Amino acid sequence: MSTGPIPVDPPDLFRSPAFAQGMIAPAGRTLYVGGQNGVDASGALLEGLRAQTEQALRNVLSVLAAAGTDADHVAKLTIHLDPAVDPTEAYAATGAVWGSRRAAVTVLAVAPAKPGALVEVEAIASVPDA
């Protein structure tokens, strides 16, 4: 039995290699990761969309690890991008940190609340029993 979410990709919808159309999360504990910006451990906001996206995802990974789970248990990612940026750079940065893991993904063009932030990432993950 799988402890991680299971992708749902109806045959009548496009199958993306980067995201799933839906995810079935197993019953159990659920972690909701609040919005993470491209801020390092010292609190400094990194420069540029790629650096901020990579750092925001590393921050998500850190929260997952602290809760006893990992990226393989993420059912949903929501990525908020500043409307002024080209999302292509953010997608490349996501692949560099997140790899080929698939989750249900929503990308919104809204300015993150933190001044200077170009991206904010939140996640929902299942937490396997220890």
PDB file of C-alpha atoms in Angstrom:
ATOM      1  CA  MET A   1       0.000   0.000   0.000  1.00  0.00           C
ATOM      2  CA  SER A   2       1.354   3.398  -0.978  1.00  0.00           C
ATOM      3  CA  THR A   3       1.985   5.973   1.740  1.00  0.00           C
ATOM      4  CA  GLY A   4       2.255   8.782  -0.785  1.00  0.00           C
ATOM      5  CA  PRO A   5      -0.369  10.506  -2.901  1.00  0.00           C
ATOM      6  CA  ILE A   6      -1.492   8.755  -6.084  1.00  0.00           C
ATOM      7  CA  PRO A   7      -1.781  10.779  -9.312  1.00  0.00           C
ATOM      8  CA  VAL A   8      -5.155  10.949 -11.077  1.00  0.00           C
ATOM      9  CA  ASP A   9      -4.815  11.595 -14.803  1.00  0.00           C
ATOM     10  CA  PRO A  10      -8.088  11.002 -16.685  1.00  0.00           C
ATOM     11  CA  PRO A  11      -7.455   9.661 -20.193  1.00  0.00           C
ATOM     12  CA  ASP A  12      -9.611  12.419 -21.714  1.00  0.00           C
ATOM     13  CA  LEU A  13      -7.331  15.156 -20.272  1.00  0.00           C
ATOM     14  CA  PHE A  14      -3.805  16.151 -21.249  1.00  0.00           C
ATOM     15  CA  ARG A  15      -1.192  14.215 -19.248  1.00  0.00           C
ATOM     16  CA  SER A  16       1.547  16.574 -18.170  1.00  0.00           C
ATOM     17  CA  PRO A  17       4.946  15.181 -17.189  1.00  0.00           C
ATOM     18  CA  ALA A  18       5.275  18.060 -14.704  1.00  0.00           C
ATOM     19  CA  PHE A  19       1.992  17.881 -12.783  1.00  0.00           C
ATOM     20  CA  ALA A  20      -0.995  15.625 -12.132  1.00  0.00           C
ATOM     21  CA  GLN A  21      -4.582  16.637 -12.849  1.00  0.00           C
ATOM     22  CA  GLY A  22      -5.467  15.410  -9.354  1.00  0.00           C
ATOM     23  CA  MET A  23      -3.951  13.550  -6.432  1.00  0.00           C
ATOM     24  CA  ILE A  24      -5.488  11.068  -4.010  1.00  0.00           C
ATOM     25  CA  ALA A  25      -3.871  11.580  -0.617  1.00  0.00           C
ATOM     26  CA  PRO A  26      -3.967   8.636   1.785  1.00  0.00           C
ATOM     27  CA  ALA A  27      -6.004   9.025   4.951  1.00  0.00           C
ATOM     28  CA  GLY A  28      -3.913  10.129   7.887  1.00  0.00           C
ATOM     29  CA  ARG A  29      -1.987  13.123   9.075  1.00  0.00           C
ATOM     30  CA  THR A  30      -1.744  16.055   6.668  1.00  0.00           C
ATOM     31  CA  LEU A  31       0.816  18.855   6.641  1.00  0.00           C
ATOM     32  CA  TYR A  32      -0.080  22.287   5.286  1.00  0.00           C
ATOM     33  CA  VAL A  33       3.077  24.226   4.445  1.00  0.00           C
ATOM     34  CA  GLY A  34       2.508  27.972   4.609  1.00  0.00           C
ATOM     35  CA  GLY A  35       3.729  30.213   1.813  1.00  0.00           C
ATOM     36  CA  GLN A  36       7.498  30.143   1.466  1.00  0.00           C
ATOM     37  CA  ASN A  37       9.436  32.952  -0.223  1.00  0.00           C
ATOM     38  CA  GLY A  38      13.001  32.944  -1.521  1.00  0.00           C
ATOM     39  CA  VAL A  39      14.371  33.890   1.898  1.00  0.00           C
ATOM     40  CA  ASP A  40      17.479  32.165   3.252  1.00  0.00           C
ATOM     41  CA  ALA A  41      18.131  31.115   6.874  1.00  0.00           C
ATOM     42  CA  SER A  42      19.423  34.594   7.735  1.00  0.00           C
ATOM     43  CA  GLY A  43      16.167  36.178   6.535  1.00  0.00           C
ATOM     44  CA  ALA A  44      17.703  37.685   3.401  1.00  0.00           C
ATOM     45  CA  LEU A  45      15.579  37.698   0.254  1.00  0.00           C
ATOM     46  CA  LEU A  46      17.623  36.324  -2.642  1.00  0.00           C
ATOM     47  CA  GLU A  47      17.941  38.265  -5.908  1.00  0.00           C
ATOM     48  CA  GLY A  48      16.108  37.179  -9.049  1.00  0.00           C
ATOM     49  CA  LEU A  49      13.239  34.842  -9.841  1.00  0.00           C
ATOM     50  CA  ARG A  50      15.310  31.685 -10.322  1.00  0.00           C
ATOM     51  CA  ALA A  51      17.204  32.076  -7.041  1.00  0.00           C
ATOM     52  CA  GLN A  52      14.031  32.958  -5.145  1.00  0.00           C
ATOM     53  CA  THR A  53      12.090  30.011  -6.609  1.00  0.00           C
ATOM     54  CA  GLU A  54      14.851  27.532  -5.808  1.00  0.00           C
ATOM     55  CA  GLN A  55      15.133  28.875  -2.246  1.00  0.00           C
ATOM     56  CA  ALA A  56      11.357  28.866  -1.707  1.00  0.00           C
ATOM     57  CA  LEU A  57      11.256  25.205  -2.757  1.00  0.00           C
ATOM     58  CA  ARG A  58      14.225  24.358  -0.518  1.00  0.00           C
ATOM     59  CA  ASN A  59      12.291  26.026   2.315  1.00  0.00           C
ATOM     60  CA  VAL A  60       9.263  23.833   1.530  1.00  0.00           C
ATOM     61  CA  LEU A  61      11.541  20.776   1.585  1.00  0.00           C
ATOM     62  CA  SER A  62      12.896  21.872   4.972  1.00  0.00           C
ATOM     63  CA  VAL A  63       9.393  22.165   6.460  1.00  0.00           C
ATOM     64  CA  LEU A  64       8.484  18.753   5.016  1.00  0.00           C
ATOM     65  CA  ALA A  65      11.580  17.165   6.564  1.00  0.00           C
ATOM     66  CA  ALA A  66      10.922  18.784   9.947  1.00  0.00           C
ATOM     67  CA  ALA A  67       7.431  17.248   9.914  1.00  0.00           C
ATOM     68  CA  GLY A  68       8.738  13.780   9.035  1.00  0.00           C
ATOM     69  CA  THR A  69       7.738  13.714   5.389  1.00  0.00           C
ATOM     70  CA  ASP A  70       9.239  14.609   1.998  1.00  0.00           C
ATOM     71  CA  ALA A  71       8.474  15.826  -1.506  1.00  0.00           C
ATOM     72  CA  ASP A  72       7.264  12.371  -2.544  1.00  0.00           C
ATOM     73  CA  HIS A  73       4.301  12.861  -0.185  1.00  0.00           C
ATOM     74  CA  VAL A  74       3.222  16.264  -1.560  1.00  0.00           C
ATOM     75  CA  ALA A  75      -0.261  16.142  -3.054  1.00  0.00           C
ATOM     76  CA  LYS A  76      -0.619  19.847  -3.924  1.00  0.00           C
ATOM     77  CA  LEU A  77       1.633  22.796  -4.653  1.00  0.00           C
ATOM     78  CA  THR A  78       0.373  26.330  -5.092  1.00  0.00           C
ATOM     79  CA  ILE A  79       2.848  28.739  -6.660  1.00  0.00           C
ATOM     80  CA  HIS A  80       2.188  32.469  -6.581  1.00  0.00           C
ATOM     81  CA  LEU A  81       4.228  34.433  -9.119  1.00  0.00           C
ATOM     82  CA  ASP A  82       4.517  38.188  -9.432  1.00  0.00           C
ATOM     83  CA  PRO A  83       2.508  39.087 -12.558  1.00  0.00           C
ATOM     84  CA  ALA A  84       5.502  40.973 -13.980  1.00  0.00           C
ATOM     85  CA  VAL A  85       7.744  37.881 -14.252  1.00  0.00           C
ATOM     86  CA  ASP A  86       8.108  35.341 -17.034  1.00  0.00           C
ATOM     87  CA  PRO A  87       7.024  31.994 -15.524  1.00  0.00           C
ATOM     88  CA  THR A  88       9.443  30.056 -17.758  1.00  0.00           C
ATOM     89  CA  GLU A  89      12.348  30.851 -15.419  1.00  0.00           C
ATOM     90  CA  ALA A  90      10.318  29.726 -12.395  1.00  0.00           C
ATOM     91  CA  TYR A  91       9.429  26.437 -14.115  1.00  0.00           C
ATOM     92  CA  ALA A  92      13.118  25.766 -14.815  1.00  0.00           C
ATOM     93  CA  ALA A  93      14.005  26.517 -11.190  1.00  0.00           C
ATOM     94  CA  THR A  94      11.226  24.229  -9.983  1.00  0.00           C
ATOM     95  CA  GLY A  95      12.635  21.361 -12.037  1.00  0.00           C
ATOM     96  CA  ALA A  96      16.129  21.975 -10.660  1.00  0.00           C
ATOM     97  CA  VAL A  97      15.001  21.576  -7.028  1.00  0.00           C
ATOM     98  CA  TRP A  98      11.799  19.532  -7.238  1.00  0.00           C
ATOM     99  CA  GLY A  99      12.965  17.148  -9.956  1.00  0.00           C
ATOM    100  CA  SER A 100      10.445  15.050 -11.836  1.00  0.00           C
ATOM    101  CA  ARG A 101       8.055  14.593  -8.913  1.00  0.00           C
ATOM    102  CA  ARG A 102       4.457  15.164  -9.926  1.00  0.00           C
ATOM    103  CA  ALA A 103       1.816  16.807  -7.755  1.00  0.00           C
ATOM    104  CA  ALA A 104      -1.373  18.712  -8.406  1.00  0.00           C
ATOM    105  CA  VAL A 105      -0.132  22.245  -9.122  1.00  0.00           C
ATOM    106  CA  THR A 106      -1.817  25.626  -9.314  1.00  0.00           C
ATOM    107  CA  VAL A 107       0.176  28.631 -10.536  1.00  0.00           C
ATOM    108  CA  LEU A 108      -1.307  32.068  -9.875  1.00  0.00           C
ATOM    109  CA  ALA A 109      -0.143  35.451 -11.110  1.00  0.00           C
ATOM    110  CA  VAL A 110      -0.447  37.546  -7.944  1.00  0.00           C
ATOM    111  CA  ALA A 111       2.134  39.664  -6.222  1.00  0.00           C
ATOM    112  CA  PRO A 112       3.415  37.944  -3.060  1.00  0.00           C
ATOM    113  CA  ALA A 113       2.809  39.958   0.116  1.00  0.00           C
ATOM    114  CA  LYS A 114       6.509  40.240   1.032  1.00  0.00           C
ATOM    115  CA  PRO A 115       8.016  43.351  -0.581  1.00  0.00           C
ATOM    116  CA  GLY A 116      10.514  42.345  -3.270  1.00  0.00           C
ATOM    117  CA  ALA A 117       9.365  38.715  -3.364  1.00  0.00           C
ATOM    118  CA  LEU A 118       8.733  37.391  -6.866  1.00  0.00           C
ATOM    119  CA  VAL A 119       7.435  33.963  -5.842  1.00  0.00           C
ATOM    120  CA  GLU A 120       5.695  32.242  -2.949  1.00  0.00           C
ATOM    121  CA  VAL A 121       5.146  28.468  -2.705  1.00  0.00           C
ATOM    122  CA  GLU A 122       2.809  26.541  -0.438  1.00  0.00           C
ATOM    123  CA  ALA A 123       2.244  22.782  -0.209  1.00  0.00           C
ATOM    124  CA  ILE A 124      -0.088  20.131   1.161  1.00  0.00           C
ATOM    125  CA  ALA A 125       1.504  16.784   2.024  1.00  0.00           C
ATOM    126  CA  SER A 126       0.623  13.538   3.699  1.00  0.00           C
ATOM    127  CA  VAL A 127       2.747  12.582   6.709  1.00  0.00           C
ATOM    128  CA  PRO A 128       3.494   8.860   6.862  1.00  0.00           C
ATOM    129  CA  ASP A 129       3.222   7.077  10.181  1.00  0.00           C
ATOM    130  CA  ALA A 130       6.610   6.801  11.838  1.00  0.00           C
TER     131      ALA A 130
END
